[in-house]
Amino acid sequence: MQLDQAVNEIEGFLLWEAEKDRARTRAKAFCDGLPWLTDTQRREVELRYCRDRHETSRAYLERIAQRSAALRTEYQGVYQALRRRLLTAFVAGSLAVGTLAAMAAIGMSAR
């Protein structure tokens, strides 16, 4: 496993743990607004809230990952096209300069 990949996995793990913690905090705040819940009901509501939040977050992250992959592919194609155009322009410019230099040299030797 490469270092970059390991760092990405650790970062992903930490971000997911932070998301789970936010879900628990929001579930607790939600239940704090419902003071009539029994302890059992409160735990059940918190559990369902967290589960729903996790599913929503996971779906959202999967959509982001798919879009990121699509953008990466698109941008790589654009980058490759720009590289080809730049290389073509460089080669054409070099040939033009070479041709002009050769013509100038021929002109100078003809005198």
JSON list of C-alpha atoms in Angstrom, two decimals:
[
{"chain": "A", "resi": 1, "resn": "MET", "atom": "CA", "xyz": [0.00, 0.00, 0.00]},
{"chain": "A", "resi": 2, "resn": "GLN", "atom": "CA", "xyz": [1.36, 3.38, -0.94]},
{"chain": "A", "resi": 3, "resn": "LEU", "atom": "CA", "xyz": [1.69, 6.17, 1.56]},
{"chain": "A", "resi": 4, "resn": "ASP", "atom": "CA", "xyz": [-0.83, 8.39, -0.26]},
{"chain": "A", "resi": 5, "resn": "GLN", "atom": "CA", "xyz": [-3.40, 5.62, -0.25]},
{"chain": "A", "resi": 6, "resn": "ALA", "atom": "CA", "xyz": [-2.83, 4.95, 3.45]},
{"chain": "A", "resi": 7, "resn": "VAL", "atom": "CA", "xyz": [-3.20, 8.65, 4.26]},
{"chain": "A", "resi": 8, "resn": "ASN", "atom": "CA", "xyz": [-6.42, 8.79, 2.21]},
{"chain": "A", "resi": 9, "resn": "GLU", "atom": "CA", "xyz": [-7.83, 5.78, 4.06]},
{"chain": "A", "resi": 10, "resn": "ILE", "atom": "CA", "xyz": [-6.96, 7.26, 7.45]},
{"chain": "A", "resi": 11, "resn": "GLU", "atom": "CA", "xyz": [-8.45, 10.60, 6.46]},
{"chain": "A", "resi": 12, "resn": "GLY", "atom": "CA", "xyz": [-11.60, 8.86, 5.24]},
{"chain": "A", "resi": 13, "resn": "PHE", "atom": "CA", "xyz": [-11.89, 6.92, 8.48]},
{"chain": "A", "resi": 14, "resn": "LEU", "atom": "CA", "xyz": [-11.48, 10.06, 10.58]},
{"chain": "A", "resi": 15, "resn": "LEU", "atom": "CA", "xyz": [-14.01, 11.98, 8.49]},
{"chain": "A", "resi": 16, "resn": "TRP", "atom": "CA", "xyz": [-16.54, 9.15, 8.81]},
{"chain": "A", "resi": 17, "resn": "GLU", "atom": "CA", "xyz": [-16.02, 8.96, 12.57]},
{"chain": "A", "resi": 18, "resn": "ALA", "atom": "CA", "xyz": [-16.56, 12.73, 12.79]},
{"chain": "A", "resi": 19, "resn": "GLU", "atom": "CA", "xyz": [-19.77, 12.34, 10.79]},
{"chain": "A", "resi": 20, "resn": "LYS", "atom": "CA", "xyz": [-20.98, 9.61, 13.13]},
{"chain": "A", "resi": 21, "resn": "ASP", "atom": "CA", "xyz": [-20.19, 11.85, 16.12]},
{"chain": "A", "resi": 22, "resn": "ARG", "atom": "CA", "xyz": [-22.14, 14.73, 14.53]},
{"chain": "A", "resi": 23, "resn": "ALA", "atom": "CA", "xyz": [-25.09, 12.40, 14.00]},
{"chain": "A", "resi": 24, "resn": "ARG", "atom": "CA", "xyz": [-25.03, 11.35, 17.66]},
{"chain": "A", "resi": 25, "resn": "THR", "atom": "CA", "xyz": [-24.80, 14.98, 18.78]},
{"chain": "A", "resi": 26, "resn": "ARG", "atom": "CA", "xyz": [-27.69, 16.01, 16.53]},
{"chain": "A", "resi": 27, "resn": "ALA", "atom": "CA", "xyz": [-29.76, 13.03, 17.66]},
{"chain": "A", "resi": 28, "resn": "LYS", "atom": "CA", "xyz": [-29.23, 14.02, 21.28]},
{"chain": "A", "resi": 29, "resn": "ALA", "atom": "CA", "xyz": [-30.17, 17.64, 20.54]},
{"chain": "A", "resi": 30, "resn": "PHE", "atom": "CA", "xyz": [-33.26, 16.45, 18.67]},
{"chain": "A", "resi": 31, "resn": "CYS", "atom": "CA", "xyz": [-34.34, 14.30, 21.61]},
{"chain": "A", "resi": 32, "resn": "ASP", "atom": "CA", "xyz": [-33.64, 17.12, 24.06]},
{"chain": "A", "resi": 33, "resn": "GLY", "atom": "CA", "xyz": [-36.50, 18.94, 22.35]},
{"chain": "A", "resi": 34, "resn": "LEU", "atom": "CA", "xyz": [-38.82, 16.03, 23.15]},
{"chain": "A", "resi": 35, "resn": "PRO", "atom": "CA", "xyz": [-38.77, 15.95, 26.97]},
{"chain": "A", "resi": 36, "resn": "TRP", "atom": "CA", "xyz": [-41.78, 13.62, 27.22]},
{"chain": "A", "resi": 37, "resn": "LEU", "atom": "CA", "xyz": [-39.86, 10.65, 25.79]},
{"chain": "A", "resi": 38, "resn": "THR", "atom": "CA", "xyz": [-39.05, 7.84, 28.19]},
{"chain": "A", "resi": 39, "resn": "ASP", "atom": "CA", "xyz": [-35.42, 6.71, 28.39]},
{"chain": "A", "resi": 40, "resn": "THR", "atom": "CA", "xyz": [-36.20, 3.70, 26.19]},
{"chain": "A", "resi": 41, "resn": "GLN", "atom": "CA", "xyz": [-38.02, 5.83, 23.63]},
{"chain": "A", "resi": 42, "resn": "ARG", "atom": "CA", "xyz": [-35.21, 8.36, 23.69]},
{"chain": "A", "resi": 43, "resn": "ARG", "atom": "CA", "xyz": [-32.59, 5.68, 22.95]},
{"chain": "A", "resi": 44, "resn": "GLU", "atom": "CA", "xyz": [-34.76, 4.30, 20.14]},
{"chain": "A", "resi": 45, "resn": "VAL", "atom": "CA", "xyz": [-35.27, 7.73, 18.56]},
{"chain": "A", "resi": 46, "resn": "GLU", "atom": "CA", "xyz": [-31.54, 8.50, 18.85]},
{"chain": "A", "resi": 47, "resn": "LEU", "atom": "CA", "xyz": [-30.67, 5.15, 17.30]},
{"chain": "A", "resi": 48, "resn": "ARG", "atom": "CA", "xyz": [-33.09, 5.62, 14.39]},
{"chain": "A", "resi": 49, "resn": "TYR", "atom": "CA", "xyz": [-31.95, 9.21, 13.87]},
{"chain": "A", "resi": 50, "resn": "CYS", "atom": "CA", "xyz": [-28.30, 8.12, 13.76]},
{"chain": "A", "resi": 51, "resn": "ARG", "atom": "CA", "xyz": [-29.07, 5.23, 11.42]},
{"chain": "A", "resi": 52, "resn": "ASP", "atom": "CA", "xyz": [-30.99, 7.51, 9.06]},
{"chain": "A", "resi": 53, "resn": "ARG", "atom": "CA", "xyz": [-28.24, 10.12, 9.17]},
{"chain": "A", "resi": 54, "resn": "HIS", "atom": "CA", "xyz": [-25.58, 7.47, 8.43]},
{"chain": "A", "resi": 55, "resn": "GLU", "atom": "CA", "xyz": [-27.53, 6.14, 5.45]},
{"chain": "A", "resi": 56, "resn": "THR", "atom": "CA", "xyz": [-28.06, 9.66, 4.11]},
{"chain": "A", "resi": 57, "resn": "SER", "atom": "CA", "xyz": [-24.40, 10.58, 4.60]},
{"chain": "A", "resi": 58, "resn": "ARG", "atom": "CA", "xyz": [-23.18, 7.37, 2.98]},
{"chain": "A", "resi": 59, "resn": "ALA", "atom": "CA", "xyz": [-25.42, 7.91, -0.06]},
{"chain": "A", "resi": 60, "resn": "TYR", "atom": "CA", "xyz": [-24.25, 11.51, -0.32]},
{"chain": "A", "resi": 61, "resn": "LEU", "atom": "CA", "xyz": [-20.58, 10.50, -0.10]},
{"chain": "A", "resi": 62, "resn": "GLU", "atom": "CA", "xyz": [-21.05, 7.80, -2.72]},
{"chain": "A", "resi": 63, "resn": "ARG", "atom": "CA", "xyz": [-22.58, 10.35, -5.11]},
{"chain": "A", "resi": 64, "resn": "ILE", "atom": "CA", "xyz": [-19.66, 12.70, -4.45]},
{"chain": "A", "resi": 65, "resn": "ALA", "atom": "CA", "xyz": [-17.15, 9.89, -5.09]},
{"chain": "A", "resi": 66, "resn": "GLN", "atom": "CA", "xyz": [-18.86, 8.99, -8.38]},
{"chain": "A", "resi": 67, "resn": "ARG", "atom": "CA", "xyz": [-18.92, 12.62, -9.49]},
{"chain": "A", "resi": 68, "resn": "SER", "atom": "CA", "xyz": [-15.28, 13.06, -8.50]},
{"chain": "A", "resi": 69, "resn": "ALA", "atom": "CA", "xyz": [-14.29, 10.04, -10.57]},
{"chain": "A", "resi": 70, "resn": "ALA", "atom": "CA", "xyz": [-16.28, 11.36, -13.55]},
{"chain": "A", "resi": 71, "resn": "LEU", "atom": "CA", "xyz": [-14.66, 14.79, -13.24]},
{"chain": "A", "resi": 72, "resn": "ARG", "atom": "CA", "xyz": [-11.20, 13.24, -12.92]},
{"chain": "A", "resi": 73, "resn": "THR", "atom": "CA", "xyz": [-11.74, 11.28, -16.14]},
{"chain": "A", "resi": 74, "resn": "GLU", "atom": "CA", "xyz": [-13.10, 14.35, -17.92]},
{"chain": "A", "resi": 75, "resn": "TYR", "atom": "CA", "xyz": [-10.26, 16.60, -16.76]},
{"chain": "A", "resi": 76, "resn": "GLN", "atom": "CA", "xyz": [-7.64, 14.01, -17.66]},
{"chain": "A", "resi": 77, "resn": "GLY", "atom": "CA", "xyz": [-9.04, 13.96, -21.20]},
{"chain": "A", "resi": 78, "resn": "VAL", "atom": "CA", "xyz": [-8.97, 17.75, -21.40]},
{"chain": "A", "resi": 79, "resn": "TYR", "atom": "CA", "xyz": [-5.43, 17.80, -19.99]},
{"chain": "A", "resi": 80, "resn": "GLN", "atom": "CA", "xyz": [-4.23, 15.24, -22.54]},
{"chain": "A", "resi": 81, "resn": "ALA", "atom": "CA", "xyz": [-5.80, 17.26, -25.39]},
{"chain": "A", "resi": 82, "resn": "LEU", "atom": "CA", "xyz": [-4.12, 20.44, -24.15]},
{"chain": "A", "resi": 83, "resn": "ARG", "atom": "CA", "xyz": [-0.78, 18.65, -23.89]},
{"chain": "A", "resi": 84, "resn": "ARG", "atom": "CA", "xyz": [-1.12, 17.40, -27.47]},
{"chain": "A", "resi": 85, "resn": "ARG", "atom": "CA", "xyz": [-1.99, 20.90, -28.70]},
{"chain": "A", "resi": 86, "resn": "LEU", "atom": "CA", "xyz": [0.94, 22.42, -26.83]},
{"chain": "A", "resi": 87, "resn": "LEU", "atom": "CA", "xyz": [3.34, 19.80, -28.15]},
{"chain": "A", "resi": 88, "resn": "THR", "atom": "CA", "xyz": [2.03, 20.32, -31.69]},
{"chain": "A", "resi": 89, "resn": "ALA", "atom": "CA", "xyz": [2.47, 24.10, -31.36]},
{"chain": "A", "resi": 90, "resn": "PHE", "atom": "CA", "xyz": [5.99, 23.63, -29.98]},
{"chain": "A", "resi": 91, "resn": "VAL", "atom": "CA", "xyz": [7.02, 21.27, -32.79]},
{"chain": "A", "resi": 92, "resn": "ALA", "atom": "CA", "xyz": [5.49, 23.56, -35.42]},
{"chain": "A", "resi": 93, "resn": "GLY", "atom": "CA", "xyz": [7.24, 26.58, -33.91]},
{"chain": "A", "resi": 94, "resn": "SER", "atom": "CA", "xyz": [10.55, 24.74, -33.75]},
{"chain": "A", "resi": 95, "resn": "LEU", "atom": "CA", "xyz": [10.23, 23.66, -37.37]},
{"chain": "A", "resi": 96, "resn": "ALA", "atom": "CA", "xyz": [9.39, 27.22, -38.41]},
{"chain": "A", "resi": 97, "resn": "VAL", "atom": "CA", "xyz": [12.39, 28.63, -36.55]},
{"chain": "A", "resi": 98, "resn": "GLY", "atom": "CA", "xyz": [14.62, 25.91, -38.01]},
{"chain": "A", "resi": 99, "resn": "THR", "atom": "CA", "xyz": [13.34, 26.58, -41.51]},
{"chain": "A", "resi": 100, "resn": "LEU", "atom": "CA", "xyz": [13.85, 30.34, -41.15]},
{"chain": "A", "resi": 101, "resn": "ALA", "atom": "CA", "xyz": [17.34, 29.78, -39.75]},
{"chain": "A", "resi": 102, "resn": "ALA", "atom": "CA", "xyz": [18.21, 27.48, -42.65]},
{"chain": "A", "resi": 103, "resn": "MET", "atom": "CA", "xyz": [16.85, 29.95, -45.17]},
{"chain": "A", "resi": 104, "resn": "ALA", "atom": "CA", "xyz": [18.80, 32.75, -43.52]},
{"chain": "A", "resi": 105, "resn": "ALA", "atom": "CA", "xyz": [21.97, 30.65, -43.62]},
{"chain": "A", "resi": 106, "resn": "ILE", "atom": "CA", "xyz": [21.43, 29.84, -47.29]},
{"chain": "A", "resi": 107, "resn": "GLY", "atom": "CA", "xyz": [20.81, 33.51, -48.02]},
{"chain": "A", "resi": 108, "resn": "MET", "atom": "CA", "xyz": [23.96, 34.54, -46.20]},
{"chain": "A", "resi": 109, "resn": "SER", "atom": "CA", "xyz": [26.10, 31.99, -48.05]},
{"chain": "A", "resi": 110, "resn": "ALA", "atom": "CA", "xyz": [24.71, 33.06, -51.42]},
{"chain": "A", "resi": 111, "resn": "ARG", "atom": "CA", "xyz": [26.15, 36.56, -51.03]}
]
